[in-house]
C-alpha positions as semicolon CSV with decimal commas, in nm:
position;residue;x (nm);y (nm);z (nm)
1;M;0,497;1,490;0,897
2;D;0,159;1,631;0,804
3;P;-0,100;1,413;0,982
4;F;-0,325;1,405;0,676
5;L;-0,046;1,284;0,450
6;Q;0,029;1,025;0,718
7;A;-0,337;0,917;0,703
8;A;-0,303;0,871;0,326
9;I;0,016;0,668;0,381
10;D;-0,169;0,455;0,637
11;E;-0,435;0,390;0,373
12;A;-0,166;0,293;0,119
13;N;-0,015;0,048;0,368
14;K;-0,361;-0,095;0,437
15;G;-0,403;-0,158;0,065
16;L;-0,066;-0,330;0,048
17;S;-0,151;-0,549;0,347
18;E;-0,469;-0,657;0,164
19;G;-0,265;-0,765;-0,140
20;G;-0,338;-0,450;-0,337
21;I;-0,152;-0,155;-0,483
22;P;-0,015;0,078;-0,212
23;I;-0,174;0,410;-0,300
24;G;-0,382;0,595;-0,042
25;S;-0,581;0,915;-0,024
26;V;-0,783;1,125;0,218
27;I;-1,017;1,418;0,164
28;V;-1,001;1,683;0,435
29;H;-1,264;1,947;0,506
30;Q;-1,196;2,212;0,770
31;G;-0,933;1,998;0,942
32;E;-1,140;1,677;0,947
33;I;-1,107;1,373;0,724
34;I;-1,439;1,326;0,546
35;G;-1,327;1,049;0,311
36;R;-1,042;0,803;0,311
37;G;-0,951;0,529;0,072
38;H;-0,688;0,316;-0,091
39;N;-0,644;0,148;-0,425
40;R;-0,873;-0,155;-0,417
41;R;-0,856;-0,265;-0,780
42;V;-0,710;-0,603;-0,689
43;Q;-0,922;-0,662;-0,381
44;Q;-1,252;-0,571;-0,552
45;G;-1,167;-0,671;-0,910
46;S;-1,240;-0,308;-0,999
47;T;-1,122;-0,099;-1,289
48;I;-1,182;0,234;-1,112
49;L;-1,112;0,201;-0,740
50;H;-0,791;0,399;-0,728
51;G;-0,704;0,555;-0,393
52;E;-0,857;0,892;-0,476
53;M;-1,174;0,738;-0,621
54;D;-1,213;0,521;-0,310
55;A;-1,176;0,831;-0,090
56;F;-1,448;1,009;-0,290
57;E;-1,671;0,702;-0,266
58;N;-1,620;0,683;0,109
59;A;-1,683;1,056;0,153
60;G;-2,025;0,993;0,005
61;R;-2,273;1,251;-0,112
62;Q;-2,163;1,593;0,002
63;P;-2,291;1,937;-0,093
64;A;-2,077;2,084;-0,370
65;R;-1,948;2,356;-0,136
66;I;-1,795;2,091;0,094
67;Y;-1,576;1,957;-0,187
68;R;-1,495;2,312;-0,299
69;E;-1,359;2,379;0,053
70;S;-1,162;2,054;0,081
71;V;-0,805;1,939;0,029
72;L;-0,723;1,601;-0,121
73;Y;-0,408;1,423;-0,004
74;T;-0,272;1,136;-0,209
75;T;0,045;0,932;-0,180
76;L;0,105;0,930;-0,557
77;S;0,049;1,177;-0,841
78;P;-0,311;1,136;-0,963
79;C;-0,388;0,964;-1,291
80;P;-0,622;1,115;-1,555
81;M;-0,933;0,950;-1,407
82;C;-0,864;1,068;-1,053
83;S;-0,766;1,413;-1,176
84;G;-1,096;1,433;-1,360
85;A;-1,283;1,357;-1,037
86;I;-1,079;1,622;-0,854
87;V;-1,184;1,883;-1,112
88;L;-1,542;1,753;-1,136
89;Y;-1,596;1,797;-0,763
90;G;-1,409;2,125;-0,745
91;I;-1,133;2,023;-0,506
92;P;-0,916;2,337;-0,498
93;R;-0,593;2,191;-0,356
94;V;-0,412;1,858;-0,387
95;I;-0,115;1,750;-0,176
96;I;0,087;1,473;-0,345
97;G;0,320;1,250;-0,146
98;E;0,547;1,182;-0,443
99;N;0,575;1,193;-0,820
100;S;0,916;1,038;-0,877
101;T;0,774;0,694;-0,962
102;F;0,477;0,825;-1,163
103;V;0,377;1,171;-1,283
104;G;0,005;1,203;-1,338
105;E;-0,200;1,498;-1,459
106;E;-0,043;1,763;-1,237
107;E;-0,004;2,020;-1,513
108;W;-0,361;1,966;-1,631
109;L;-0,485;2,011;-1,273
110;R;-0,288;2,336;-1,247
111;S;-0,430;2,451;-1,580
112;R;-0,777;2,402;-1,429
113;G;-0,693;2,620;-1,129
114;V;-0,610;2,346;-0,879
115;I;-0,322;2,420;-0,641
116;V;-0,090;2,120;-0,663
117;E;0,184;2,063;-0,407
118;V;0,430;1,774;-0,435
119;V;0,619;1,702;-0,114
120;Q;0,842;1,409;-0,225
121;E;0,791;1,224;0,103
122;N;1,058;0,955;0,130
123;S;0,823;0,694;0,275
124;C;0,586;0,737;-0,023
125;I;0,873;0,705;-0,269
126;Q;1,015;0,395;-0,101
127;L;0,673;0,230;-0,075
128;M;0,614;0,265;-0,449
129;R;0,970;0,172;-0,550
130;D;0,952;-0,145;-0,344
131;F;0,610;-0,233;-0,484
132;I;0,707;-0,169;-0,847
133;S;1,021;-0,378;-0,801
134;E;0,833;-0,668;-0,642
135;F;0,516;-0,659;-0,854
136;P;0,599;-0,504;-1,195
137;E;0,316;-0,684;-1,377
138;L;0,056;-0,554;-1,134
139;W;0,199;-0,203;-1,147
140;N;0,197;-0,202;-1,528
141;E;-0,161;-0,328;-1,530
142;D;-0,271;-0,046;-1,303
143;I;-0,110;0,232;-1,503
144;G;-0,221;0,086;-1,836
145;E;0,105;-0,035;-1,985
């Protein structure tokens, strides 16, 4: 498995172990992780700390060119908010662990010139299926239903 996708999965599992929603993300620049994060909405009582947003926050202030040369890995298809941040910071490529449990703004990202690759990693799919089955209220809260 791609080590950067594995790092995102590790972040998702960390979030789950903290009582949160198991979605993780890493931002990679020239083969190095510069930001990693996981969904911390539950842990922080936050409305915006999705996995991708947490990875951006943890990457910190970077020159625009750094983000324009980076790849974002996420365990689940990005929602509209996270997709907006991807476009805002000029991330050119996004690797998605799975989109069988939720399809985010992939087509919109593509329409904005972002290369989007969905790998349908079994461990990502199973992680989300198990979580949705066990915590449907929390899942529905997070995706706005």
